Short mmCIF file of C-alpha atoms in Angstrom, two decimals:
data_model
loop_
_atom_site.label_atom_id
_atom_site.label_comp_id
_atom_site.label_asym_id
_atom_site.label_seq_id
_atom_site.Cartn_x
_atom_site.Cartn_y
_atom_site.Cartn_z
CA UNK A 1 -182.81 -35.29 -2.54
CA UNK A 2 -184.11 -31.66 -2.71
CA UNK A 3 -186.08 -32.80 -5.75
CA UNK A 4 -187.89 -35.85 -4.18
CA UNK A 5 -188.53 -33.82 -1.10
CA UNK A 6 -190.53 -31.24 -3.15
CA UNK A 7 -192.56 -33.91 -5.13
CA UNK A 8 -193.33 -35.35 -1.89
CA UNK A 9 -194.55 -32.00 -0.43
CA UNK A 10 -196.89 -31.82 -3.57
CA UNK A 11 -197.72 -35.18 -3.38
CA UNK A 12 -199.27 -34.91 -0.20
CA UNK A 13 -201.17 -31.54 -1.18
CA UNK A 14 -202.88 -33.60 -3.62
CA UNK A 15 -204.15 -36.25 -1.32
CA UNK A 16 -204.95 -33.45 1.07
CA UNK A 17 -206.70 -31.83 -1.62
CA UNK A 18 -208.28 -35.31 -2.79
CA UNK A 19 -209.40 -35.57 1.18
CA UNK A 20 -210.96 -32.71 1.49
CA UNK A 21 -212.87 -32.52 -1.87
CA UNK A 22 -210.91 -29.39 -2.50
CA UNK A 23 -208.02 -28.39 -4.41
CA UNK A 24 -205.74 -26.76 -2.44
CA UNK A 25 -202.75 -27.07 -5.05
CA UNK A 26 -202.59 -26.27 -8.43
CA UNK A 27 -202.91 -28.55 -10.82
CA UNK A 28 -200.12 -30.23 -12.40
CA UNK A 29 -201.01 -29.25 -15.96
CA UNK A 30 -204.23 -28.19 -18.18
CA UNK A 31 -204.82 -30.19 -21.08
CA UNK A 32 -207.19 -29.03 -24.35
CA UNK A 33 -208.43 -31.14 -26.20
CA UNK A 34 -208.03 -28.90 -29.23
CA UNK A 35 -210.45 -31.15 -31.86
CA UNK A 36 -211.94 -34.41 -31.70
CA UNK A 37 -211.42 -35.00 -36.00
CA UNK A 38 -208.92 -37.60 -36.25
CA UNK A 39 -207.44 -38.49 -39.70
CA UNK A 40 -207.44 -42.66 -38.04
CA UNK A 41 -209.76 -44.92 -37.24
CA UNK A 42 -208.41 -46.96 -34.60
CA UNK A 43 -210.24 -49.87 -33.05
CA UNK A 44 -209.61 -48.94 -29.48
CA UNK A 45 -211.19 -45.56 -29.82
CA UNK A 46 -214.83 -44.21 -30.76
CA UNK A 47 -213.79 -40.75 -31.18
CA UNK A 48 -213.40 -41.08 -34.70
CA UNK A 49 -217.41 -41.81 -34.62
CA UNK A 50 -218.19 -38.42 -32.94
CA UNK A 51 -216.18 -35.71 -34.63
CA UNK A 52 -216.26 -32.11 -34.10
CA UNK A 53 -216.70 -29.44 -36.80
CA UNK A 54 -214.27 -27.11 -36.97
CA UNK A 55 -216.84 -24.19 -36.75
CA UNK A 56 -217.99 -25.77 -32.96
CA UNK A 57 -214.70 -25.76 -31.94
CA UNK A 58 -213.32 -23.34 -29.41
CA UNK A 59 -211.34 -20.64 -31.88
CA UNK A 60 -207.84 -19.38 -31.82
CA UNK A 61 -208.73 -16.14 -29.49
CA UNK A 62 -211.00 -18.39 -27.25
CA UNK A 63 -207.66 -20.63 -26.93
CA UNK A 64 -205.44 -18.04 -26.02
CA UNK A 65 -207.75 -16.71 -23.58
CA UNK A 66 -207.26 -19.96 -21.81
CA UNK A 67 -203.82 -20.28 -21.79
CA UNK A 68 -203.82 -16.82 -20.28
CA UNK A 69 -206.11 -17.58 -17.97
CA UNK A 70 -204.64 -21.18 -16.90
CA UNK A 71 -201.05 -19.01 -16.56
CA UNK A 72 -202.85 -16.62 -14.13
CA UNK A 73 -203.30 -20.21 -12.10
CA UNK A 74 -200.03 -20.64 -12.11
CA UNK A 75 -200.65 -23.37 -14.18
CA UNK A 76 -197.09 -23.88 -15.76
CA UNK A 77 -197.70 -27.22 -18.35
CA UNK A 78 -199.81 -27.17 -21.38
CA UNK A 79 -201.14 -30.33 -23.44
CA UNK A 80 -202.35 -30.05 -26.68
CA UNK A 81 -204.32 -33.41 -27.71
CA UNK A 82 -206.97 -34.46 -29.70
CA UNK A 83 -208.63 -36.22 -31.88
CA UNK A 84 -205.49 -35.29 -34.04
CA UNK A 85 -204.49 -31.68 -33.05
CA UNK A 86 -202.16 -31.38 -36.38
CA UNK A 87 -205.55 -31.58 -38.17
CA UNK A 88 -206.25 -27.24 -37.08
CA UNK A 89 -204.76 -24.95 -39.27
CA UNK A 90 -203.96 -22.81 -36.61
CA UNK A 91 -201.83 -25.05 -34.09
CA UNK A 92 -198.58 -23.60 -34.63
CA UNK A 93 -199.92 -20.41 -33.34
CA UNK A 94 -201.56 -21.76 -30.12
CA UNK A 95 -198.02 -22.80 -29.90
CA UNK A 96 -196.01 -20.13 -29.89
CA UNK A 97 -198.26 -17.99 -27.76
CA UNK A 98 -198.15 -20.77 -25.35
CA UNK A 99 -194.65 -20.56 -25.47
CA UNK A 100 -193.90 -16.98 -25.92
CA UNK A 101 -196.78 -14.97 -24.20
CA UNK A 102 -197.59 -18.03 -21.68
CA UNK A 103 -193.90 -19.35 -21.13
CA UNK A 104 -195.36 -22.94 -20.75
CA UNK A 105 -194.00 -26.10 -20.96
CA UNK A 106 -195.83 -27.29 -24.33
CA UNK A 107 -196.67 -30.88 -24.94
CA UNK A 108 -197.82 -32.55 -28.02
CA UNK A 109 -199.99 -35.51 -28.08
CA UNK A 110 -200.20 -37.09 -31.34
CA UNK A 111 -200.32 -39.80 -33.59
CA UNK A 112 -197.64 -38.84 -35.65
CA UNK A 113 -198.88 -39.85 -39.59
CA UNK A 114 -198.82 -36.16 -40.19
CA UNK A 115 -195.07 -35.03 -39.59
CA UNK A 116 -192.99 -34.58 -42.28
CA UNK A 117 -189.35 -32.46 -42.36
CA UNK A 118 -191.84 -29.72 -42.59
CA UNK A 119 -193.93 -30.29 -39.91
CA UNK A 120 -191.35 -31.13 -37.79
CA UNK A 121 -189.30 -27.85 -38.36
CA UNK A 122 -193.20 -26.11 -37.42
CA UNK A 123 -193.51 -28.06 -34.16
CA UNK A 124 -189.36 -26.93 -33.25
CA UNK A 125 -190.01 -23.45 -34.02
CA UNK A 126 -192.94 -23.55 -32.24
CA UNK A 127 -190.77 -24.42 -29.04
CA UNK A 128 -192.28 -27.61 -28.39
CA UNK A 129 -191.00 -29.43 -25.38
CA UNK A 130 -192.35 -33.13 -25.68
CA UNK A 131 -194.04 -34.66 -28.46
CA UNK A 132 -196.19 -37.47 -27.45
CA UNK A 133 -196.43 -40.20 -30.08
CA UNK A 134 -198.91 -42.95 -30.47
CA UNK A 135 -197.38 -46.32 -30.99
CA UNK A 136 -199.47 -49.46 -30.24
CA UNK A 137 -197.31 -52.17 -31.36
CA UNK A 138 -193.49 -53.09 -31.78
CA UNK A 139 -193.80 -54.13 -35.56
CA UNK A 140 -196.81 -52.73 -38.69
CA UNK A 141 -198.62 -55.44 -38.32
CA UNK A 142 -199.88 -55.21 -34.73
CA UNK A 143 -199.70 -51.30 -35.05
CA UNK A 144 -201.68 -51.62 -37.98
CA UNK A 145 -204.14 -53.85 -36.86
CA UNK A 146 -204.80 -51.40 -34.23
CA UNK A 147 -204.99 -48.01 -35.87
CA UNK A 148 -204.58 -48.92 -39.76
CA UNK A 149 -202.42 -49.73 -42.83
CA UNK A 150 -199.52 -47.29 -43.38
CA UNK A 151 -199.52 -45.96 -40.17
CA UNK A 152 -196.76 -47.51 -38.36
CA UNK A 153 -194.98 -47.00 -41.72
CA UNK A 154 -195.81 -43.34 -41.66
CA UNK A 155 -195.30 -42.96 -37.35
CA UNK A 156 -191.09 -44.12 -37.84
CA UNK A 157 -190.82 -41.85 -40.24
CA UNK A 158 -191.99 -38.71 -37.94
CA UNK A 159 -189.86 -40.50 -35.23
CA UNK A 160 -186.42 -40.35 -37.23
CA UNK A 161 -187.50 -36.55 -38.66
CA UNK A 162 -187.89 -35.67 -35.43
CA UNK A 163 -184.89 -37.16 -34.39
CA UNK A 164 -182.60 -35.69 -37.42
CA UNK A 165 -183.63 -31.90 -36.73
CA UNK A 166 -184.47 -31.71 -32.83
CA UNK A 167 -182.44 -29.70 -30.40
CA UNK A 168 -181.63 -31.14 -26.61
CA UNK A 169 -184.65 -29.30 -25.66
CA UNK A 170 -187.13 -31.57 -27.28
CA UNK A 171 -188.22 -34.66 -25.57
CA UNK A 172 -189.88 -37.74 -27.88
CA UNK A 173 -192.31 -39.95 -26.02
CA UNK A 174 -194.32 -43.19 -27.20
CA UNK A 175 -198.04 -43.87 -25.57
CA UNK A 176 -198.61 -47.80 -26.22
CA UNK A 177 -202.17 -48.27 -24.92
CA UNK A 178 -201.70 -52.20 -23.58
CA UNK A 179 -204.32 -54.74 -24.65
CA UNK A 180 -205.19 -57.85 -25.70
CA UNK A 181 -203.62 -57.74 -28.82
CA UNK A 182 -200.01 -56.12 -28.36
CA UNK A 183 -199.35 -56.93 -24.67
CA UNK A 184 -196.95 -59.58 -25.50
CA UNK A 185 -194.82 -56.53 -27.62
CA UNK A 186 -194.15 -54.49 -24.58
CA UNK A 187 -190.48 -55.17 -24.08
CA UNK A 188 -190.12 -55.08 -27.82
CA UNK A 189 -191.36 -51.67 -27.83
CA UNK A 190 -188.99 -50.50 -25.22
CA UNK A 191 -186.06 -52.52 -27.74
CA UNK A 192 -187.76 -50.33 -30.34
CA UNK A 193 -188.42 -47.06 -28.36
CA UNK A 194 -183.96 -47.48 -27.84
CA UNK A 195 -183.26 -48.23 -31.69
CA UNK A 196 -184.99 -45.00 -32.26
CA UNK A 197 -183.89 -42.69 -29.82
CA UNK A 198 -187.18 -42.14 -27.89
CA UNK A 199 -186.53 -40.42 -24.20
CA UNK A 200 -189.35 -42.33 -22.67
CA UNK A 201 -192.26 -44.38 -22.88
CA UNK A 202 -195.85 -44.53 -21.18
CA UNK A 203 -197.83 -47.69 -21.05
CA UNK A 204 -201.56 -47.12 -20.09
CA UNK A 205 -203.77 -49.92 -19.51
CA UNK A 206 -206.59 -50.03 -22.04
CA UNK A 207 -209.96 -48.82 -20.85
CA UNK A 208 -213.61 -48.37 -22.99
CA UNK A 209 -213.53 -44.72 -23.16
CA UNK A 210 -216.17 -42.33 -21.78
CA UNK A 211 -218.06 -42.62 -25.73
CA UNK A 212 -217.78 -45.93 -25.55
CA UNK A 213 -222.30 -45.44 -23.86
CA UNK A 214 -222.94 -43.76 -27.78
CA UNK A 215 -220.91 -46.16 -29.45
CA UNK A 216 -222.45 -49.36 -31.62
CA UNK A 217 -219.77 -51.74 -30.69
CA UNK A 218 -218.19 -53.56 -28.00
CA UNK A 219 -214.50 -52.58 -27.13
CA UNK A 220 -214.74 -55.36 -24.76
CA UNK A 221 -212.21 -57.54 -27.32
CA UNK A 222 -209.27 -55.90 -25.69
CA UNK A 223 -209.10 -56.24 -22.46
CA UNK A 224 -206.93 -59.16 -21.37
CA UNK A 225 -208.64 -62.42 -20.32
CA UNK A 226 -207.43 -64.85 -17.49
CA UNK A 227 -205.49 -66.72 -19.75
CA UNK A 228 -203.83 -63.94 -21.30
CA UNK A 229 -202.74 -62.57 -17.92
CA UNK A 230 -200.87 -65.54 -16.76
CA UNK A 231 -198.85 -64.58 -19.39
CA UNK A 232 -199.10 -60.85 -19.43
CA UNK A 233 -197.01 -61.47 -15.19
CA UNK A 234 -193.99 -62.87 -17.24
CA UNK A 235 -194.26 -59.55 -19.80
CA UNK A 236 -194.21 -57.41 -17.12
CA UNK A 237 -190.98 -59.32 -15.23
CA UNK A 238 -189.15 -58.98 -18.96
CA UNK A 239 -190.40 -54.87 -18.83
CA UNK A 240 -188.64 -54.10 -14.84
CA UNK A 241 -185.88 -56.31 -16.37
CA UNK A 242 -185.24 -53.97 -18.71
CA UNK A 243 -185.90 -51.22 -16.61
CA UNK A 244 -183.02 -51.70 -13.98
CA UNK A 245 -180.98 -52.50 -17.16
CA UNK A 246 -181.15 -49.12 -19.35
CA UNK A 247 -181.76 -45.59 -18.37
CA UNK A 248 -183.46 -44.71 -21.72
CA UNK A 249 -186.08 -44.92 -22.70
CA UNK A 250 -187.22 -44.55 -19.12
CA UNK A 251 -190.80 -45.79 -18.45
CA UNK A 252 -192.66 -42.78 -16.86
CA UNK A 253 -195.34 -44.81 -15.05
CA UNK A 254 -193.10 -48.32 -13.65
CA UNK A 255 -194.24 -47.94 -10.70
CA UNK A 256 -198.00 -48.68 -11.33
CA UNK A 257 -196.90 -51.22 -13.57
CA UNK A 258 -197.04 -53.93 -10.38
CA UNK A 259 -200.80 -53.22 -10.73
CA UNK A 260 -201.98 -54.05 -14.13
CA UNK A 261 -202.77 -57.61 -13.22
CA UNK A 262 -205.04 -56.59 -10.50
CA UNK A 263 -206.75 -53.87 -13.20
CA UNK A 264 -207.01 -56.46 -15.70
CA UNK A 265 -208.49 -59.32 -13.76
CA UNK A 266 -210.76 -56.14 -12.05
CA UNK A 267 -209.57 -56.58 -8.14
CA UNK A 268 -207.73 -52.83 -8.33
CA UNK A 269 -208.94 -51.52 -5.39
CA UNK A 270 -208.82 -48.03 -4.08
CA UNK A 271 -206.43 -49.19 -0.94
CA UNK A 272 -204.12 -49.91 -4.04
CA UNK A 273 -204.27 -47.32 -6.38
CA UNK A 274 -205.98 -43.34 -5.83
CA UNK A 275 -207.62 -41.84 -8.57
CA UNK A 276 -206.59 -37.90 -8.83
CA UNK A 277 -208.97 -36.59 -11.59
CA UNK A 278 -210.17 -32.99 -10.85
CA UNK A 279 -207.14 -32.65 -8.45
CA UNK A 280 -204.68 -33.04 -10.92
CA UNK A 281 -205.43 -31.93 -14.35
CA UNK A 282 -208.18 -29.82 -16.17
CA UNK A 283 -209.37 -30.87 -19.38
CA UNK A 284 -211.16 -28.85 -21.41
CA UNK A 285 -212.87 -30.37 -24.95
CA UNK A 286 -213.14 -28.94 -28.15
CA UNK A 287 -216.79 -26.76 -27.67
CA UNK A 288 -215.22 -25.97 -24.75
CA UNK A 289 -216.84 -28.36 -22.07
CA UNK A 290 -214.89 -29.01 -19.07
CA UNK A 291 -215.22 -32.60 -17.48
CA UNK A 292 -213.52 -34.85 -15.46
CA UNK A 293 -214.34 -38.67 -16.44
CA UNK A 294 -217.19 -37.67 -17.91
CA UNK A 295 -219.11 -35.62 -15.68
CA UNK A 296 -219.58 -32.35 -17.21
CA UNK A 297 -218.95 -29.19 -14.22
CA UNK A 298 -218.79 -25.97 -16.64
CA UNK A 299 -217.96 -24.51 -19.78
CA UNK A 300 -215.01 -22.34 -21.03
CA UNK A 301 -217.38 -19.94 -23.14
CA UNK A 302 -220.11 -19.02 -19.90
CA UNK A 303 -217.58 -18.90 -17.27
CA UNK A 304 -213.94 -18.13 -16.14
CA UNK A 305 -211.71 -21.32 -15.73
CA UNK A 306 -210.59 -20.39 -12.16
CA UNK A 307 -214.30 -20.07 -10.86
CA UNK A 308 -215.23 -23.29 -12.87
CA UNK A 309 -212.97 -25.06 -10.82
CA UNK A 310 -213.47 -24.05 -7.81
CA UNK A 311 -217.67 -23.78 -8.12
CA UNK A 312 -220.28 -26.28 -6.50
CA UNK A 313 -220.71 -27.93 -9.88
CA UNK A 314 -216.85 -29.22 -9.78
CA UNK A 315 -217.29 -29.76 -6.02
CA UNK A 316 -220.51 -32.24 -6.78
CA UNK A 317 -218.06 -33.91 -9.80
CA UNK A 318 -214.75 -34.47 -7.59
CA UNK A 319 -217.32 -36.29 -4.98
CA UNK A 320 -218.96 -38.22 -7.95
CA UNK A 321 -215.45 -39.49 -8.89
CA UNK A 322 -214.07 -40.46 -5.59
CA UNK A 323 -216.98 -42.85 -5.09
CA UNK A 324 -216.39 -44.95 -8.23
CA UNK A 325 -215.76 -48.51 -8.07
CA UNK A 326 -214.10 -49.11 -11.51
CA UNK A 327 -210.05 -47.68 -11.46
CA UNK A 328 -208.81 -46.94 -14.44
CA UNK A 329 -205.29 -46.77 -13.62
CA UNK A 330 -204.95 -44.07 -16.09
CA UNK A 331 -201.24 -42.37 -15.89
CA UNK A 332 -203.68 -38.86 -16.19
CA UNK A 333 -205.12 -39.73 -13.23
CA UNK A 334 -202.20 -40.37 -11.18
CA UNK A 335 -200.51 -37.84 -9.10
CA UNK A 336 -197.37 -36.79 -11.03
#
C-alpha cells in the first residue's frame, strides 16, 4: 500500500511537471546511448545505416563525468544501450564506476549475440542489475527473419549463461518489438520467456524510428494492417490470459496493452494515452547530443547536464513534443 501510494505521489509530479512544461521531479532514469555500431542488421531498425566511429563517440572520462553528474540529480537508474553497447572495449568499466562510484541501478540493453560464459561473468562482476535482451520472435525463424540467421540461435544461448551463473540480484528481461510479422508469437514468447527463466517481458509497439527521414526504405511493412488487427484483439485476450495466470515472467507494460489496437489502426489519442518524454528520461547519444524524440536541446560536451535540462532550448523541445499528433505508445515514454 505504502508502495503504490509513493508511485502515485510521483505519478502525479510528472503530470504536474508535464502541465507546466517544467520538470519539477527528477527523472526516473538517464539513459546513454553509449554507440550506435551494431554487429546486426535488423529490418526494423536503420541504425545499422548510420553508425558512429568510435573516435566521435563520447570517451570513457566524458562518460563518467555524466554519471557523476546525473548522480548529483539524484538520478538513481542508469541505462546503457546502443547500437550494441558490448561492441566498446571499455563497457565493463562504465560499469563498475556506475556501480561503485555512482551506486546506480545499472541496466543493460542488448541484443545478446555477444555473451558468452565470459561475458556473462564481465557483466556479474560488473554488478549489473537487469540485462535487457532483444527477442523478436518465439522460434529462429521469425527472430531471424527480423534481425538475422544465427541470432536467435546465439540470443538462448546468452539467456541460459546468464541463467547458469547469475546471483538473485540480476534480473533478465526480453524487449519483443510487436509487428506485423511476430504479433501472432506473443503468448508464445511469454511460454518461452517461462521455459527460460526470464523475470519479465516488455512488448513495445513497433514505430519507424526517428532515422527512419535519412533512411532509403520504407519500414512501413510492419505495422499491422486492418486485417491483421482483427486478429492481433484475440492475441492480446490469450496475453492478459496468461497474465492473471502466472506471476513470471510478469509483463512490465499490461496495462497499455488495452491500447495497441487503437495505436495500430492510428485513433490513440492523447485523452488515452500521455506522452512523458523530457519529463521522464534523458537520453543522451553517442557524440553526446541530447534529444528527446528527435529534437535536439543541448550537448553533453558544451554544457552541464543539469542546466541542459532545465534551459530554454529543452523548454522549446518539451512544448514541441506535447503538441504532437502521432503517440507512440513507447514504454520510454510512459510514466514509470
Amino acid at each position: 500500500m505504502k508502495a503504490k501510494f509513493i508511485r502515485y505521489l510521483i505519478n502525479s509530479k510528472y503530470s504536474v511537471s508535464r502541465a507546466l512544461n517544467f520538470p519539477v521531479v527528477t527523472p526516473a532514469f538517464i539513459q546513454i546511448n553509449v554507440t550506435s555500431r551494431c554487429n546486426l542488421k535488423c529490418r526494423i531498425c536503420t541504425t545499422y545505416q548510420f553508425p558512429s566511429s568510435a573516435q566521435s563517440e563520447l570517451s570513457t572520462g566524458e562518460i563518467r563525468n555524466i554519471i557523476l553528474q546525473a548522480k548529483q540529480m539524484r538520478i538513481n537508474k542508469i541505462v546503457f544501450s546502443g547500437g550494441e553497447p558490448l561492441l566498446r572495449e571499455d563497457i565493463f568499466k562504465l560499469f563498475t564506476f556506475a556501480k561503485n562510484d555512482a551506486q546506480m541501478e545499472l541496466i543493460l540493453t542488448t541484443n545478446a549475440t555477444l555473451i558468452d560464459k565470459a561475458v556473462t561473468r564481465k557483466i556479474l562482476d560488473a554488478g549489473v542489475n537487469t540485462v535487457q535482451i532483444s527477442l523478436d520472435g518465439a522460434d529462429a525463424k521469425t527472430h531471424d527473419h527480423i534481425r538475422g540467421s544465427g541470432a536467435f540461435a546465439k540470443t538462448q544461448e546468452a539467456i541460459n549463461a546468464l541463467n547458469t551463473f547469475r546471483s538473485e540480484g540480476l534480473a533478465i528481461g526480453l524487449s519483443y518489438t510487436v509487428n506485423s510479422y511476430n504479433y501472432h508469437q506473443m503468448h508464445a514468447l511469454l511460454e518461452l520467456g517461462q521455459n527460460l527463466g526470464v523475470d519479465h517481458v516488455l512488448f513495445i509497439p513497433f514505430i519507424e524510428d526517428n532515422t527512419y527521414a535519412h533512411s532509403n526504405h520504407s519500414l512501413s511493412s510492419f505495422l499491422l494492417n486492418r486485417e491483421k488487427i482483427d486478429d492481433f484483439r484475440g492475441v492480446i485476450r490469450k496475453i492478459v490470459d496468461f497474465k492473471n495466470r502466472h506471476a513470471k515472467p510478469a509483463i512490465i507494460n499490461a496495462h497499455n496493452l488495452y491500447l495497441y489496437e487503437k495505436y495500430f489502426n492510428g485513433t490513440l489519442k492523447n485523452r488515452h494515452w500521455q506522452c512523458f518524454a523530457g519529463f521522464h528520461w534523458i537520453q543522451i547519444n553517442p557524440n553526446g547530443d541530447l534529444t528527446m524524440c528527435g529534437f535536439h536541446y543541448g550537448n553533453i560536451r558544451e554544457n552541464r547536464l543539469k542546466d541542459i535540462w532545465y534551459s530554454a532550448e529543452a523548454f522549446r523541445a518539451r512544448g514541441r513534443i506535447k503538441q504532437c499528433q502521432k503517440l507512440c505508445l513507447q514504454p520510454c515514454m510512459s510514466k514509470p
